Amino acid sequence: MGIAWTEDKGVIAAIDRVEPVPSRRRARRRGRKLSGAKHRPNSQAPFAQPILQRRAIGCYQLCSEAELNHLEQQADWLLENVGMEFSADPQALELFLEAGATVKDDRVTFNAGLARELCATAPGAFTLHSRHPKHSIKLGEDNIVFMPGYGSPFVTDLKQGRRYASIDDFHNFVKLTYTTPYLHHSGGTIVEPMDVPVNKRHLDMVFAHLTLSDKPFMGAVTSIAGAKDSLDMAKIVFGESYLETHAVMQANININSPFVFDGVMSGSLREYAKAGQCVCVSPAIFGGAMGPVSPAAIAAQTLAEAMCGIALTQLVNPGCPVVMGSFHSTMNLRSGSLTFGTPEANLVTMALSQLGHRLGVPVRSGGGQVTAANSADGQAMADSTNAMWATALSGAHQVWHAAGWLEGGLTMSYEKFILDLDNCGAMLRMMQGMQVNEETLTQQSYFEAGPGENFLTTSHTMSHYADANYESLLPDTGPFERWSEEGSEDASVRAARVWQEQLANYQPPALDKTVKQQLEDYVALRKSELADAWY
Amino acid sequence: MGIAWTEDKGVIAAIDRVEPVPSRRRARRRGRKLSGAKHRPNSQAPFAQPILQRRAIGCYQLCSEAELNHLEQQADWLLENVGMEFSADPQALELFLEAGATVKDDRVTFNAGLARELCATAPGAFTLHSRHPKHSIKLGEDNIVFMPGYGSPFVTDLKQGRRYASIDDFHNFVKLTYTTPYLHHSGGTIVEPMDVPVNKRHLDMVFAHLTLSDKPFMGAVTSIAGAKDSLDMAKIVFGESYLETHAVMQANININSPFVFDGVMSGSLREYAKAGQCVCVSPAIFGGAMGPVSPAAIAAQTLAEAMCGIALTQLVNPGCPVVMGSFHSTMNLRSGSLTFGTPEANLVTMALSQLGHRLGVPVRSGGGQVTAANSADGQAMADSTNAMWATALSGAHQVWHAAGWLEGGLTMSYEKFILDLDNCGAMLRMMQGMQVNEETLTQQSYFEAGPGENFLTTSHTMSHYADANYESLLPDTGPFERWSEEGSEDASVRAARVWQEQLANYQPPALDKTVKQQLEDYVALRKSELADAWY
């Protein structure tokens, strides 16, 4: 029988109860039953799936050619008239002076066009190599790389509540990131392991990235010694000569917007660039605080600041792989609160993808799944989803903070992590686009199911029922009545079961015992050389 | 002093506490204070704002020209080889026969291209007139019209829980829709008033739309008598002759996909078309049930079915204003549950906007803020936001179900309504795009705030702090500690305060007393003529 459905009268209830069991007539005709129709826990679905990384859909073009030209002219104007202060980095000043920039005290200014010229040797695309080839990722072109959140001093989960993050939490998030097909990169300081002395954290974090995962990762940037340790540890795993010709790690270099390059950051930048490892230069602008309140101004300022950092990487090591980063958002200018996923921030995200494409380097989106919400509620997911669309559609190549963020990054939530992963998976599916061909248009199906009949048991549906649609990570709620009887579990409660199960099923990637021992020895030695520092 | 911010070390905490109070130095220099810096309840913000309806950003083009041609060829093939069944509507069959289609029993088939030709007289854009000019809306071109949900038999709110919807609930949602600037249209059967006999509901609903609101609305379609009553009541308010030349209302005509036109629906369609009122033809397809599982097939089938309905409106009354509608989504083909906001559904939404643009009629998006979630949780808002982006970016003109939906439309949630309104407002802001000009690029600001300084008190920020950013409807949570002390209110709890306040502040639009009396008399008369029917 056919299915009557209209938006009137709530007849939708009828189909909501339909089970995908073939009608007797059709089942008889085909002599077989629809196999696998039983409910399978969704949370087990993704582990076997490959990593999806290439976009098959076009990039949204927010700004016109004229607008992009205007933004680029403004960036040039800023670099000529404001310039960048390099605090305590005479080597950087020297490099810029030699390259033809004007240096006065700590300030570097550029004639129009110079900074862009200095960026020209940066590659348009490159590979971040993993020790397992299936986890190597390409940055640039039509690839998109999702990464976990970065930098949270707190974690939260429904059982234990909000607390300072520990090294155990750090390990958990590396494991969760390793086991999902929807994040391609292990991230960096996913959470701050607050139970480890500040000056030793990077050793434990890099050790975890290298042993609990084999996805590309980020090294330390908060001290130059930390950057060197990170590189040394990577060399133990990959071999010193391999690192000379292959990028295996990445550094997140934030600019203290407006227009200040902290000496530690520019120093770390130089370390990673010298080693030929990937540098992502990320200005950090909240409109109204570190830059003007208008999206256009923030886009132009981000471009200007990022070009200056990218130029420095190329002066240190021409051809060094770089990413044009950004971290920007809005504020409630009445209350001073930070706001995320807002329309103004999303406009900047979209414009920056266009500007990065024109600069010819991979783009780190300023979006990700970001929110100022204090719990993994409806606001959190509306903010996060809004920011993610701006990112995904505009053609950004790399997305920090794609999973876990709450409270403007202060807290990493285990449950939000799963909700975000689920949305990452949905986005990756969407970016595969809509295939229009004879197979997908399936004229044959219409001979099997005529007007008023249903398609549940057509041969096309039977062939595709298992893979036609992205399957959510979250366990199905079922109809309201059942859901209500079973405790009215909201999405975060269901997500809690998913991360627990995912951690329970975690298996580490293979790693040579000798290599692991060398890493352990390195960490032990460096820890013994340093007195604990807690700030 | 400047603001140091990096993604490392959680320094974000610092800016989160910054209050937008000018530094003493700057305040002295300007001799004034930043006015209005105190926190104003967000929920009062929107009432004074104008309705925003025009998009200033481009439409996302998911499919290539070749893919769109292929989809259109498939639609032609479907109309030629499958055709549409008109059950119990000989007048419709007669009209199609005269127009050159092939009619066999109840089935109408079309030679390739014929259905599209019959649609050619439909206008590309038109106005739905309100009795207050500021609430008239344009459908088509670069306009976008948001509407509340439609058809839910249940309502829910945090205090009273889930229950059958009543006429009081219906009134509440008409009022909430009237008082928000983010919905442009009063909708139709926003919820089913289950306490009113089925055959009399339309009288109370149309009466409410005409008296509690002056935004354009939808008339009854579930009986031909109901359609006539709706038209008669509109004539009382607008005048009979006015209706002859102005569209003031709309009808939602669902097709019983696949390829069946219920006699009541086609009969109602003919009533509205004859009266020159707007008809929206909406096929209703869940992939795998009412059509194949592939997005491409659903897009083509929707186009085919919609063209057939649109053709009928033009045969009844050439030039009659129509909208190409759709209602489509996905199912979990393992469990049979309906799913909403999914990547596959969103791809269909985007393709259908393109196909509608090529057909040359306004498009009702198949998206809206739809979800299968049972509460206004993170999943609900992720689903809804995903569907809304597909809608907003693809250039759909009209959006049913833009606010309130839960449980695949079974339930209208008061709190979800507010969360959705907030996102509608954000989307409308985003669709205004990014202005790139001297004012927004504000070079002057960089002379006021140099490297490392903050922009909170630049003259540009001072001029724009109140209107630079979209302001959320939801009250600010503040930092975690305060939020936690105040009861850890999630977004739906905060939304509950907003709708209660919005209802408390409701004031009806002016309406001539005589007209109101005539409407009351009409309703009373018609009710007295009909015996109560409850199914």
PDB file of N, CA and C in Angstrom, chain B residues 14-41:
ATOM      1  N   ALA B  14      40.998  35.756  30.155  1.00  0.00           N
ATOM      2  CA  ALA B  14      41.211  37.164  30.454  1.00  0.00           C
ATOM      3  C   ALA B  14      40.219  38.049  29.710  1.00  0.00           C
ATOM      4  N   ILE B  15      40.113  37.831  28.413  1.00  0.00           N
ATOM      5  CA  ILE B  15      39.239  38.698  27.633  1.00  0.00           C
ATOM      6  C   ILE B  15      37.780  38.454  27.974  1.00  0.00           C
ATOM      7  N   ASP B  16      37.482  37.246  28.398  1.00  0.00           N
ATOM      8  CA  ASP B  16      36.107  36.922  28.741  1.00  0.00           C
ATOM      9  C   ASP B  16      35.613  37.778  29.899  1.00  0.00           C
ATOM     10  N   ARG B  17      36.525  38.301  30.647  1.00  0.00           N
ATOM     11  CA  ARG B  17      36.114  39.112  31.798  1.00  0.00           C
ATOM     12  C   ARG B  17      36.216  40.618  31.519  1.00  0.00           C
ATOM     13  N   VAL B  18      36.698  40.966  30.359  1.00  0.00           N
ATOM     14  CA  VAL B  18      36.870  42.387  30.042  1.00  0.00           C
ATOM     15  C   VAL B  18      35.521  43.085  29.928  1.00  0.00           C
ATOM     16  N   GLU B  19      35.381  44.151  30.586  1.00  0.00           N
ATOM     17  CA  GLU B  19      34.154  44.947  30.445  1.00  0.00           C
ATOM     18  C   GLU B  19      34.441  46.074  29.464  1.00  0.00           C
ATOM     19  N   PRO B  20      33.481  46.445  28.638  1.00  0.00           N
ATOM     20  CA  PRO B  20      33.751  47.452  27.628  1.00  0.00           C
ATOM     21  C   PRO B  20      33.761  48.859  28.209  1.00  0.00           C
ATOM     22  N   VAL B  21      34.556  49.065  29.204  1.00  0.00           N
ATOM     23  CA  VAL B  21      34.669  50.383  29.818  1.00  0.00           C
ATOM     24  C   VAL B  21      35.947  51.014  29.282  1.00  0.00           C
ATOM     25  N   PRO B  22      35.875  52.247  28.849  1.00  0.00           N
ATOM     26  CA  PRO B  22      37.064  52.844  28.244  1.00  0.00           C
ATOM     27  C   PRO B  22      38.211  52.938  29.252  1.00  0.00           C
ATOM     28  N   SER B  23      39.407  52.811  28.767  1.00  0.00           N
ATOM     29  CA  SER B  23      40.554  53.038  29.638  1.00  0.00           C
ATOM     30  C   SER B  23      40.491  54.495  30.080  1.00  0.00           C
ATOM     31  N   ARG B  24      41.036  54.790  31.242  1.00  0.00           N
ATOM     32  CA  ARG B  24      40.944  56.166  31.759  1.00  0.00           C
ATOM     33  C   ARG B  24      41.576  57.163  30.806  1.00  0.00           C
ATOM     34  N   ARG B  25      42.702  56.735  30.249  1.00  0.00           N
ATOM     35  CA  ARG B  25      43.414  57.652  29.361  1.00  0.00           C
ATOM     36  C   ARG B  25      42.526  58.073  28.184  1.00  0.00           C
ATOM     37  N   ARG B  26      41.925  57.045  27.540  1.00  0.00           N
ATOM     38  CA  ARG B  26      41.099  57.346  26.371  1.00  0.00           C
ATOM     39  C   ARG B  26      39.845  58.131  26.734  1.00  0.00           C
ATOM     40  N   ALA B  27      39.251  57.735  27.861  1.00  0.00           N
ATOM     41  CA  ALA B  27      38.018  58.408  28.260  1.00  0.00           C
ATOM     42  C   ALA B  27      38.304  59.881  28.520  1.00  0.00           C
ATOM     43  N   ARG B  28      39.433  60.140  29.183  1.00  0.00           N
ATOM     44  CA  ARG B  28      39.796  61.533  29.470  1.00  0.00           C
ATOM     45  C   ARG B  28      39.996  62.287  28.171  1.00  0.00           C
ATOM     46  N   ARG B  29      40.707  61.634  27.240  1.00  0.00           N
ATOM     47  CA  ARG B  29      41.034  62.314  26.000  1.00  0.00           C
ATOM     48  C   ARG B  29      39.758  62.722  25.261  1.00  0.00           C
ATOM     49  N   ARG B  30      38.768  61.840  25.307  1.00  0.00           N
ATOM     50  CA  ARG B  30      37.536  62.149  24.587  1.00  0.00           C
ATOM     51  C   ARG B  30      36.533  62.920  25.437  1.00  0.00           C
ATOM     52  N   GLY B  31      36.760  62.901  26.752  1.00  0.00           N
ATOM     53  CA  GLY B  31      35.862  63.631  27.637  1.00  0.00           C
ATOM     54  C   GLY B  31      34.460  63.062  27.694  1.00  0.00           C
ATOM     55  N   ARG B  32      34.301  61.787  27.344  1.00  0.00           N
ATOM     56  CA  ARG B  32      32.980  61.198  27.519  1.00  0.00           C
ATOM     57  C   ARG B  32      33.120  59.714  27.833  1.00  0.00           C
ATOM     58  N   LYS B  33      32.063  59.146  28.332  1.00  0.00           N
ATOM     59  CA  LYS B  33      32.083  57.717  28.657  1.00  0.00           C
ATOM     60  C   LYS B  33      31.318  56.936  27.599  1.00  0.00           C
ATOM     61  N   LEU B  34      31.639  55.660  27.532  1.00  0.00           N
ATOM     62  CA  LEU B  34      30.916  54.776  26.623  1.00  0.00           C
ATOM     63  C   LEU B  34      29.514  54.606  27.198  1.00  0.00           C
ATOM     64  N   SER B  35      28.531  55.169  26.534  1.00  0.00           N
ATOM     65  CA  SER B  35      27.167  55.098  27.075  1.00  0.00           C
ATOM     66  C   SER B  35      26.560  53.737  26.781  1.00  0.00           C
ATOM     67  N   GLY B  36      25.583  53.382  27.577  1.00  0.00           N
ATOM     68  CA  GLY B  36      24.831  52.153  27.311  1.00  0.00           C
ATOM     69  C   GLY B  36      25.623  50.877  27.516  1.00  0.00           C
ATOM     70  N   ALA B  37      26.710  50.971  28.219  1.00  0.00           N
ATOM     71  CA  ALA B  37      27.550  49.784  28.352  1.00  0.00           C
ATOM     72  C   ALA B  37      26.940  48.761  29.304  1.00  0.00           C
ATOM     73  N   LYS B  38      25.965  49.177  30.095  1.00  0.00           N
ATOM     74  CA  LYS B  38      25.318  48.233  31.011  1.00  0.00           C
ATOM     75  C   LYS B  38      24.587  47.148  30.246  1.00  0.00           C
ATOM     76  N   HIS B  39      24.458  46.026  30.906  1.00  0.00           N
ATOM     77  CA  HIS B  39      23.794  44.908  30.241  1.00  0.00           C
ATOM     78  C   HIS B  39      22.300  45.186  30.107  1.00  0.00           C
ATOM     79  N   ARG B  40      21.828  45.050  28.891  1.00  0.00           N
ATOM     80  CA  ARG B  40      20.403  45.207  28.615  1.00  0.00           C
ATOM     81  C   ARG B  40      19.870  43.812  28.309  1.00  0.00           C
ATOM     82  N   PRO B  41      18.683  43.470  28.845  1.00  0.00           N
ATOM     83  CA  PRO B  41      18.191  42.122  28.553  1.00  0.00           C
ATOM     84  C   PRO B  41      18.067  41.953  27.036  1.00  0.00           C
TER      85      PRO B  41
END
